[in-house]
PDB file of C-alpha atoms in Angstrom:
ATOM      1  CA  UNK A   1     -76.154 -18.715  81.082  1.00 78.00           C
ATOM      2  CA  UNK A   2     -73.289 -16.381  82.199  1.00 84.00           C
ATOM      3  CA  UNK A   3     -71.425 -13.458  80.759  1.00 90.00           C
ATOM      4  CA  UNK A   4     -67.600 -13.668  81.353  1.00 91.00           C
ATOM      5  CA  UNK A   5     -64.625 -11.776  80.300  1.00 92.00           C
ATOM      6  CA  UNK A   6     -61.664 -13.377  78.170  1.00 92.00           C
ATOM      7  CA  UNK A   7     -58.181 -12.012  78.218  1.00 93.00           C
ATOM      8  CA  UNK A   8     -56.133 -13.211  75.254  1.00 90.00           C
ATOM      9  CA  UNK A   9     -52.634 -11.593  75.292  1.00 88.00           C
ATOM     10  CA  UNK A  10     -53.161  -7.929  74.651  1.00 89.00           C
ATOM     11  CA  UNK A  11     -56.826  -8.158  73.892  1.00 90.00           C
ATOM     12  CA  UNK A  12     -59.808  -8.550  76.016  1.00 92.00           C
ATOM     13  CA  UNK A  13     -63.419  -9.633  75.119  1.00 92.00           C
ATOM     14  CA  UNK A  14     -65.980  -8.589  77.625  1.00 92.00           C
ATOM     15  CA  UNK A  15     -69.437 -10.058  78.040  1.00 90.00           C
ATOM     16  CA  UNK A  16     -68.949 -13.501  76.144  1.00 90.00           C
ATOM     17  CA  UNK A  17     -71.797 -15.668  76.664  1.00 90.00           C
ATOM     18  CA  UNK A  18     -70.934 -19.073  78.534  1.00 89.00           C
ATOM     19  CA  UNK A  19     -73.512 -21.741  79.078  1.00 88.00           C
ATOM     20  CA  UNK A  20     -72.263 -24.612  81.381  1.00 86.00           C
ATOM     21  CA  UNK A  21     -75.268 -26.709  80.164  1.00 87.00           C
ATOM     22  CA  UNK A  22     -73.287 -27.239  76.984  1.00 88.00           C
ATOM     23  CA  UNK A  23     -69.836 -28.764  76.871  1.00 89.00           C
ATOM     24  CA  UNK A  24     -66.819 -26.626  76.931  1.00 89.00           C
ATOM     25  CA  UNK A  25     -66.072 -27.223  73.251  1.00 91.00           C
ATOM     26  CA  UNK A  26     -69.102 -24.977  72.329  1.00 91.00           C
ATOM     27  CA  UNK A  27     -67.460 -22.183  74.395  1.00 91.00           C
ATOM     28  CA  UNK A  28     -64.259 -22.773  72.689  1.00 91.00           C
ATOM     29  CA  UNK A  29     -65.893 -22.458  69.404  1.00 90.00           C
ATOM     30  CA  UNK A  30     -67.153 -19.093  70.385  1.00 90.00           C
ATOM     31  CA  UNK A  31     -63.676 -18.130  71.213  1.00 91.00           C
ATOM     32  CA  UNK A  32     -62.371 -19.353  67.987  1.00 90.00           C
ATOM     33  CA  UNK A  33     -64.865 -16.975  66.152  1.00 88.00           C
ATOM     34  CA  UNK A  34     -63.388 -14.223  68.288  1.00 89.00           C
ATOM     35  CA  UNK A  35     -59.756 -14.778  67.952  1.00 88.00           C
ATOM     36  CA  UNK A  36     -59.140 -17.292  65.172  1.00 86.00           C
ATOM     37  CA  UNK A  37     -57.318 -19.711  67.395  1.00 87.00           C
ATOM     38  CA  UNK A  38     -58.408 -23.263  66.798  1.00 88.00           C
ATOM     39  CA  UNK A  39     -60.129 -25.079  69.888  1.00 88.00           C
ATOM     40  CA  UNK A  40     -57.412 -27.701  69.582  1.00 87.00           C
ATOM     41  CA  UNK A  41     -54.646 -24.914  70.275  1.00 87.00           C
ATOM     42  CA  UNK A  42     -56.708 -23.256  73.052  1.00 89.00           C
ATOM     43  CA  UNK A  43     -55.536 -23.419  76.729  1.00 91.00           C
ATOM     44  CA  UNK A  44     -58.284 -21.622  78.727  1.00 91.00           C
ATOM     45  CA  UNK A  45     -57.333 -21.176  82.367  1.00 90.00           C
ATOM     46  CA  UNK A  46     -59.815 -20.087  85.152  1.00 88.00           C
ATOM     47  CA  UNK A  47     -59.643 -20.242  88.990  1.00 83.00           C
ATOM     48  CA  UNK A  48     -60.040 -23.758  89.694  1.00 74.00           C
ATOM     49  CA  UNK A  49     -58.248 -25.254  86.758  1.00 85.00           C
ATOM     50  CA  UNK A  50     -58.106 -25.497  82.955  1.00 89.00           C
ATOM     51  CA  UNK A  51     -61.133 -26.035  80.675  1.00 87.00           C
ATOM     52  CA  UNK A  52     -61.430 -29.553  79.190  1.00 88.00           C
ATOM     53  CA  UNK A  53     -63.407 -30.186  75.943  1.00 86.00           C
ATOM     54  CA  UNK A  54     -66.255 -32.469  77.145  1.00 86.00           C
ATOM     55  CA  UNK A  55     -66.893 -31.457  80.741  1.00 87.00           C
ATOM     56  CA  UNK A  56     -66.615 -28.709  83.145  1.00 84.00           C
ATOM     57  CA  UNK A  57     -65.359 -30.844  86.019  1.00 84.00           C
ATOM     58  CA  UNK A  58     -65.023 -28.866  89.324  1.00 84.00           C
ATOM     59  CA  UNK A  59     -64.766 -25.466  87.588  1.00 85.00           C
ATOM     60  CA  UNK A  60     -67.222 -23.167  88.763  1.00 86.00           C
ATOM     61  CA  UNK A  61     -68.214 -20.322  86.541  1.00 86.00           C
ATOM     62  CA  UNK A  62     -69.492 -16.940  87.972  1.00 88.00           C
ATOM     63  CA  UNK A  63     -70.935 -14.000  86.082  1.00 90.00           C
ATOM     64  CA  UNK A  64     -68.586 -11.364  85.375  1.00 90.00           C
ATOM     65  CA  UNK A  65     -65.338 -13.422  85.953  1.00 90.00           C
ATOM     66  CA  UNK A  66     -62.314 -13.377  83.719  1.00 91.00           C
ATOM     67  CA  UNK A  67     -60.871 -16.190  81.939  1.00 91.00           C
ATOM     68  CA  UNK A  68     -57.511 -16.395  80.591  1.00 92.00           C
ATOM     69  CA  UNK A  69     -56.768 -17.824  77.025  1.00 92.00           C
ATOM     70  CA  UNK A  70     -53.476 -18.820  75.619  1.00 90.00           C
ATOM     71  CA  UNK A  71     -53.009 -20.263  72.099  1.00 88.00           C
ATOM     72  CA  UNK A  72     -51.807 -18.822  68.820  1.00 85.00           C
ATOM     73  CA  UNK A  73     -53.699 -18.115  65.763  1.00 78.00           C
ATOM     74  CA  UNK A  74     -50.927 -18.932  63.363  1.00 63.00           C
ATOM     75  CA  UNK A  75     -51.246 -21.738  61.099  1.00 63.00           C
ATOM     76  CA  UNK A  76     -49.968 -25.260  62.525  1.00 57.00           C
ATOM     77  CA  UNK A  77     -46.720 -26.580  61.251  1.00 61.00           C
ATOM     78  CA  UNK A  78     -46.656 -28.885  58.393  1.00 68.00           C
ATOM     79  CA  UNK A  79     -46.407 -32.638  59.285  1.00 66.00           C
ATOM     80  CA  UNK A  80     -43.231 -34.365  58.362  1.00 65.00           C
ATOM     81  CA  UNK A  81     -43.647 -36.647  55.097  1.00 71.00           C
ATOM     82  CA  UNK A  82     -44.482 -39.925  56.187  1.00 66.00           C
ATOM     83  CA  UNK A  83     -42.649 -43.059  54.837  1.00 70.00           C
ATOM     84  CA  UNK A  84     -44.729 -45.435  52.580  1.00 71.00           C
ATOM     85  CA  UNK A  85     -47.222 -47.594  54.278  1.00 69.00           C
ATOM     86  CA  UNK A  86     -48.258 -50.869  52.878  1.00 72.00           C
ATOM     87  CA  UNK A  87     -51.761 -51.984  52.686  1.00 67.00           C
ATOM     88  CA  UNK A  88     -51.575 -54.881  55.085  1.00 73.00           C
ATOM     89  CA  UNK A  89     -49.987 -52.430  57.638  1.00 74.00           C
ATOM     90  CA  UNK A  90     -52.874 -49.727  57.440  1.00 70.00           C
ATOM     91  CA  UNK A  91     -55.263 -49.092  60.084  1.00 70.00           C
ATOM     92  CA  UNK A  92     -58.940 -49.013  59.329  1.00 58.00           C
ATOM     93  CA  UNK A  93     -58.770 -45.055  58.980  1.00 62.00           C
ATOM     94  CA  UNK A  94     -55.822 -45.226  56.638  1.00 67.00           C
ATOM     95  CA  UNK A  95     -57.712 -47.807  54.593  1.00 63.00           C
ATOM     96  CA  UNK A  96     -60.845 -45.712  54.340  1.00 59.00           C
ATOM     97  CA  UNK A  97     -58.627 -42.706  53.456  1.00 65.00           C
ATOM     98  CA  UNK A  98     -56.866 -44.718  50.561  1.00 68.00           C
ATOM     99  CA  UNK A  99     -60.440 -45.957  49.320  1.00 66.00           C
ATOM    100  CA  UNK A 100     -61.416 -42.331  49.192  1.00 66.00           C
ATOM    101  CA  UNK A 101     -64.487 -43.007  51.415  1.00 70.00           C
ATOM    102  CA  UNK A 102     -66.611 -39.634  52.013  1.00 76.00           C
ATOM    103  CA  UNK A 103     -66.041 -37.882  55.463  1.00 84.00           C
ATOM    104  CA  UNK A 104     -68.796 -38.168  57.889  1.00 90.00           C
ATOM    105  CA  UNK A 105     -70.382 -35.497  60.155  1.00 94.00           C
ATOM    106  CA  UNK A 106     -70.819 -36.080  63.865  1.00 93.00           C
ATOM    107  CA  UNK A 107     -74.663 -35.798  65.138  1.00 93.00           C
ATOM    108  CA  UNK A 108     -74.325 -33.124  68.009  1.00 92.00           C
ATOM    109  CA  UNK A 109     -77.691 -33.690  69.314  1.00 90.00           C
ATOM    110  CA  UNK A 110     -80.626 -33.965  66.616  1.00 93.00           C
ATOM    111  CA  UNK A 111     -78.450 -32.159  64.288  1.00 94.00           C
ATOM    112  CA  UNK A 112     -78.963 -34.660  61.341  1.00 95.00           C
ATOM    113  CA  UNK A 113     -81.003 -32.132  59.480  1.00 96.00           C
ATOM    114  CA  UNK A 114     -78.055 -29.797  59.172  1.00 97.00           C
ATOM    115  CA  UNK A 115     -75.542 -32.588  58.431  1.00 96.00           C
ATOM    116  CA  UNK A 116     -77.785 -33.895  55.609  1.00 96.00           C
ATOM    117  CA  UNK A 117     -77.995 -30.258  54.120  1.00 96.00           C
ATOM    118  CA  UNK A 118     -74.212 -29.796  54.423  1.00 97.00           C
ATOM    119  CA  UNK A 119     -73.310 -33.092  52.678  1.00 95.00           C
ATOM    120  CA  UNK A 120     -76.133 -32.196  49.878  1.00 95.00           C
ATOM    121  CA  UNK A 121     -74.411 -28.883  49.308  1.00 96.00           C
ATOM    122  CA  UNK A 122     -70.985 -30.547  49.295  1.00 94.00           C
ATOM    123  CA  UNK A 123     -71.984 -32.908  46.394  1.00 92.00           C
ATOM    124  CA  UNK A 124     -72.028 -29.829  44.225  1.00 94.00           C
ATOM    125  CA  UNK A 125     -68.849 -29.402  42.615  1.00 93.00           C
ATOM    126  CA  UNK A 126     -69.399 -25.825  41.526  1.00 94.00           C
ATOM    127  CA  UNK A 127     -70.460 -24.852  44.942  1.00 95.00           C
ATOM    128  CA  UNK A 128     -67.349 -26.414  46.508  1.00 94.00           C
ATOM    129  CA  UNK A 129     -65.077 -24.544  44.097  1.00 94.00           C
ATOM    130  CA  UNK A 130     -66.920 -21.267  44.826  1.00 94.00           C
ATOM    131  CA  UNK A 131     -66.463 -21.722  48.547  1.00 95.00           C
ATOM    132  CA  UNK A 132     -62.639 -22.335  47.944  1.00 94.00           C
ATOM    133  CA  UNK A 133     -62.493 -19.005  46.304  1.00 93.00           C
ATOM    134  CA  UNK A 134     -64.441 -17.342  48.890  1.00 92.00           C
ATOM    135  CA  UNK A 135     -62.264 -14.938  50.952  1.00 89.00           C
ATOM    136  CA  UNK A 136     -64.511 -13.827  53.789  1.00 85.00           C
ATOM    137  CA  UNK A 137     -63.301 -14.051  57.402  1.00 85.00           C
ATOM    138  CA  UNK A 138     -65.186 -15.866  60.206  1.00 81.00           C
ATOM    139  CA  UNK A 139     -65.270 -12.707  62.001  1.00 78.00           C
ATOM    140  CA  UNK A 140     -67.665  -9.997  60.575  1.00 70.00           C
ATOM    141  CA  UNK A 141     -70.127  -7.192  61.699  1.00 73.00           C
ATOM    142  CA  UNK A 142     -72.935  -5.364  60.075  1.00 71.00           C
ATOM    143  CA  UNK A 143     -76.166  -6.301  58.155  1.00 74.00           C
ATOM    144  CA  UNK A 144     -74.403  -9.108  56.209  1.00 77.00           C
ATOM    145  CA  UNK A 145     -72.362 -10.434  59.036  1.00 87.00           C
ATOM    146  CA  UNK A 146     -74.383 -13.711  59.459  1.00 90.00           C
ATOM    147  CA  UNK A 147     -74.136 -14.500  55.637  1.00 91.00           C
ATOM    148  CA  UNK A 148     -70.391 -13.977  55.839  1.00 92.00           C
ATOM    149  CA  UNK A 149     -69.450 -15.917  58.889  1.00 92.00           C
ATOM    150  CA  UNK A 150     -71.923 -19.044  57.794  1.00 95.00           C
ATOM    151  CA  UNK A 151     -70.284 -19.146  54.240  1.00 95.00           C
ATOM    152  CA  UNK A 152     -66.782 -18.916  55.780  1.00 95.00           C
ATOM    153  CA  UNK A 153     -67.617 -21.509  58.332  1.00 95.00           C
ATOM    154  CA  UNK A 154     -69.036 -23.880  55.547  1.00 96.00           C
ATOM    155  CA  UNK A 155     -65.819 -23.225  53.552  1.00 95.00           C
ATOM    156  CA  UNK A 156     -63.563 -24.147  56.366  1.00 95.00           C
ATOM    157  CA  UNK A 157     -65.727 -27.182  57.106  1.00 95.00           C
ATOM    158  CA  UNK A 158     -65.581 -28.520  53.596  1.00 94.00           C
ATOM    159  CA  UNK A 159     -61.692 -27.903  53.763  1.00 92.00           C
ATOM    160  CA  UNK A 160     -61.448 -30.199  56.915  1.00 91.00           C
ATOM    161  CA  UNK A 161     -63.620 -32.749  55.475  1.00 89.00           C
ATOM    162  CA  UNK A 162     -61.600 -32.880  52.256  1.00 85.00           C
ATOM    163  CA  UNK A 163     -58.463 -33.859  54.327  1.00 82.00           C
ATOM    164  CA  UNK A 164     -59.735 -36.930  56.258  1.00 79.00           C
ATOM    165  CA  UNK A 165     -62.488 -39.695  55.917  1.00 75.00           C
ATOM    166  CA  UNK A 166     -63.237 -39.819  59.826  1.00 79.00           C
ATOM    167  CA  UNK A 167     -66.154 -37.990  61.236  1.00 88.00           C
ATOM    168  CA  UNK A 168     -65.856 -34.420  61.948  1.00 91.00           C
ATOM    169  CA  UNK A 169     -68.309 -32.412  64.550  1.00 94.00           C
ATOM    170  CA  UNK A 170     -69.361 -29.440  62.805  1.00 95.00           C
ATOM    171  CA  UNK A 171     -69.378 -27.306  66.086  1.00 94.00           C
ATOM    172  CA  UNK A 172     -68.497 -23.921  64.650  1.00 94.00           C
ATOM    173  CA  UNK A 173     -71.057 -24.073  61.690  1.00 96.00           C
ATOM    174  CA  UNK A 174     -73.606 -25.141  64.235  1.00 96.00           C
ATOM    175  CA  UNK A 175     -73.032 -22.332  66.604  1.00 94.00           C
ATOM    176  CA  UNK A 176     -73.084 -19.714  63.639  1.00 94.00           C
ATOM    177  CA  UNK A 177     -76.370 -21.410  62.317  1.00 96.00           C
ATOM    178  CA  UNK A 178     -77.911 -20.964  65.696  1.00 95.00           C
ATOM    179  CA  UNK A 179     -76.853 -17.306  66.002  1.00 92.00           C
ATOM    180  CA  UNK A 180     -78.248 -16.436  62.728  1.00 93.00           C
ATOM    181  CA  UNK A 181     -81.388 -18.491  62.884  1.00 95.00           C
ATOM    182  CA  UNK A 182     -82.392 -19.027  66.444  1.00 94.00           C
ATOM    183  CA  UNK A 183     -85.234 -21.373  65.618  1.00 95.00           C
ATOM    184  CA  UNK A 184     -82.678 -24.016  65.189  1.00 95.00           C
ATOM    185  CA  UNK A 185     -81.351 -23.603  68.611  1.00 94.00           C
ATOM    186  CA  UNK A 186     -84.933 -24.460  70.172  1.00 93.00           C
ATOM    187  CA  UNK A 187     -84.343 -27.044  73.077  1.00 91.00           C
ATOM    188  CA  UNK A 188     -86.756 -29.326  74.557  1.00 89.00           C
ATOM    189  CA  UNK A 189     -87.701 -29.715  78.281  1.00 89.00           C
ATOM    190  CA  UNK A 190     -84.421 -31.750  79.294  1.00 86.00           C
ATOM    191  CA  UNK A 191     -82.342 -29.328  77.556  1.00 85.00           C
ATOM    192  CA  UNK A 192     -81.782 -31.120  74.389  1.00 89.00           C
ATOM    193  CA  UNK A 193     -81.916 -29.584  70.741  1.00 91.00           C
ATOM    194  CA  UNK A 194     -85.262 -30.486  69.068  1.00 93.00           C
ATOM    195  CA  UNK A 195     -85.327 -32.002  65.650  1.00 93.00           C
ATOM    196  CA  UNK A 196     -85.615 -29.477  62.853  1.00 95.00           C
ATOM    197  CA  UNK A 197     -86.830 -29.514  59.200  1.00 95.00           C
ATOM    198  CA  UNK A 198     -83.990 -30.265  56.848  1.00 96.00           C
ATOM    199  CA  UNK A 199     -85.708 -28.439  54.062  1.00 96.00           C
ATOM    200  CA  UNK A 200     -85.976 -25.334  56.153  1.00 96.00           C
ATOM    201  CA  UNK A 201     -82.065 -25.579  56.681  1.00 97.00           C
ATOM    202  CA  UNK A 202     -81.432 -25.965  53.152  1.00 97.00           C
ATOM    203  CA  UNK A 203     -83.476 -22.930  52.113  1.00 96.00           C
ATOM    204  CA  UNK A 204     -81.889 -20.840  54.806  1.00 96.00           C
ATOM    205  CA  UNK A 205     -78.360 -21.941  53.734  1.00 96.00           C
ATOM    206  CA  UNK A 206     -79.100 -21.596  50.261  1.00 96.00           C
ATOM    207  CA  UNK A 207     -80.086 -17.904  51.020  1.00 95.00           C
ATOM    208  CA  UNK A 208     -76.741 -17.340  52.703  1.00 95.00           C
ATOM    209  CA  UNK A 209     -74.691 -18.682  49.786  1.00 95.00           C
ATOM    210  CA  UNK A 210     -77.003 -16.632  47.550  1.00 94.00           C
ATOM    211  CA  UNK A 211     -75.785 -13.480  49.124  1.00 92.00           C
ATOM    212  CA  UNK A 212     -72.011 -14.443  49.207  1.00 92.00           C
ATOM    213  CA  UNK A 213     -71.085 -16.551  46.222  1.00 92.00           C
ATOM    214  CA  UNK A 214     -70.671 -14.690  43.007  1.00 88.00           C
ATOM    215  CA  UNK A 215     -71.697 -16.228  39.578  1.00 85.00           C
ATOM    216  CA  UNK A 216     -69.301 -17.556  37.016  1.00 83.00           C
ATOM    217  CA  UNK A 217     -68.850 -15.466  33.928  1.00 75.00           C
ATOM    218  CA  UNK A 218     -69.396 -17.084  30.591  1.00 61.00           C
ATOM    219  CA  UNK A 219     -70.021 -20.460  32.167  1.00 50.00           C
ATOM    220  CA  UNK A 220     -72.063 -22.870  30.371  1.00 47.00           C
ATOM    221  CA  UNK A 221     -74.998 -24.270  32.302  1.00 49.00           C
ATOM    222  CA  UNK A 222     -77.041 -26.169  29.936  1.00 46.00           C
ATOM    223  CA  UNK A 223     -77.713 -26.964  26.338  1.00 43.00           C
ATOM    224  CA  UNK A 224     -81.111 -26.912  24.700  1.00 41.00           C
ATOM    225  CA  UNK A 225     -82.810 -29.622  22.877  1.00 44.00           C
ATOM    226  CA  UNK A 226     -81.952 -27.725  19.516  1.00 40.00           C
ATOM    227  CA  UNK A 227     -78.258 -28.012  20.361  1.00 39.00           C
ATOM    228  CA  UNK A 228     -77.975 -24.287  20.839  1.00 37.00           C
ATOM    229  CA  UNK A 229     -76.019 -23.383  23.970  1.00 36.00           C
ATOM    230  CA  UNK A 230     -77.612 -21.458  26.652  1.00 39.00           C
ATOM    231  CA  UNK A 231     -74.601 -19.741  28.081  1.00 42.00           C
ATOM    232  CA  UNK A 232     -75.255 -17.769  31.183  1.00 44.00           C
ATOM    233  CA  UNK A 233     -73.653 -14.235  31.366  1.00 45.00           C
ATOM    234  CA  UNK A 234     -72.338 -13.276  34.905  1.00 50.00           C
ATOM    235  CA  UNK A 235     -75.381 -13.366  37.352  1.00 56.00           C
ATOM    236  CA  UNK A 236     -75.423 -11.721  40.472  1.00 75.00           C
ATOM    237  CA  UNK A 237     -75.202 -15.185  42.368  1.00 88.00           C
ATOM    238  CA  UNK A 238     -73.762 -18.561  41.562  1.00 91.00           C
ATOM    239  CA  UNK A 239     -76.822 -20.153  43.411  1.00 91.00           C
ATOM    240  CA  UNK A 240     -79.061 -18.341  40.894  1.00 90.00           C
ATOM    241  CA  UNK A 241     -76.802 -19.469  38.138  1.00 89.00           C
ATOM    242  CA  UNK A 242     -77.106 -23.153  38.933  1.00 89.00           C
ATOM    243  CA  UNK A 243     -80.185 -23.620  40.957  1.00 89.00           C
ATOM    244  CA  UNK A 244     -82.852 -21.284  39.283  1.00 84.00           C
ATOM    245  CA  UNK A 245     -85.076 -22.004  36.156  1.00 82.00           C
ATOM    246  CA  UNK A 246     -85.961 -19.338  33.564  1.00 80.00           C
ATOM    247  CA  UNK A 247     -88.935 -19.737  31.349  1.00 83.00           C
ATOM    248  CA  UNK A 248     -89.272 -18.404  27.923  1.00 85.00           C
ATOM    249  CA  UNK A 249     -92.548 -17.920  25.950  1.00 80.00           C
TER     250      UNK A 249
END
């Protein structure tokens, strides 16, 4: 594990952690959290070459060295409108998209517990809509920083999943989850991530969303057997509103 400096335009980030036991894409995800530049748009140069996504090649990293990053945080230009494609001319990916098959998540090494939790949360329409309305940034500081960047990362991941039926690697969300809850970053003797409990991940993710997603004012959550409507007033959290139970005597 090394601490390096990253120069990006007029900005410089000192002491950025870099682990060469992990693929360069993980380090690029950290740079994305710092700069807002998507990993696909990053060009990271160091003495010896340019960083790839999958392996470090012949690049040697030394503690305290400076890396130069190029890339713009501006939105990518819109793709040109494609001409109509007939079913018989479609690829497998295009057919899957036309059939509205759900997007999958890549297993990044015993991360199925997190993937299952994300897919479960995504199946709740009210949570998806609340995340779309959430305006928090991926960069945050202070006591509630971890809750903010995990919520923002989940929002951005859902947005990406809505645009494709291919499998997506949830690298940024995984990195933020490890930063906020180090128990999920535990590794075995061979350096691989250990399997974790999906229920524990669910509990931690729901607590994060409980802090950041506001309730819906005047929303009808359920109807009683007598036909009377139990309309919830605006609660502190959407999670409390849709996932809690209240008993009356």
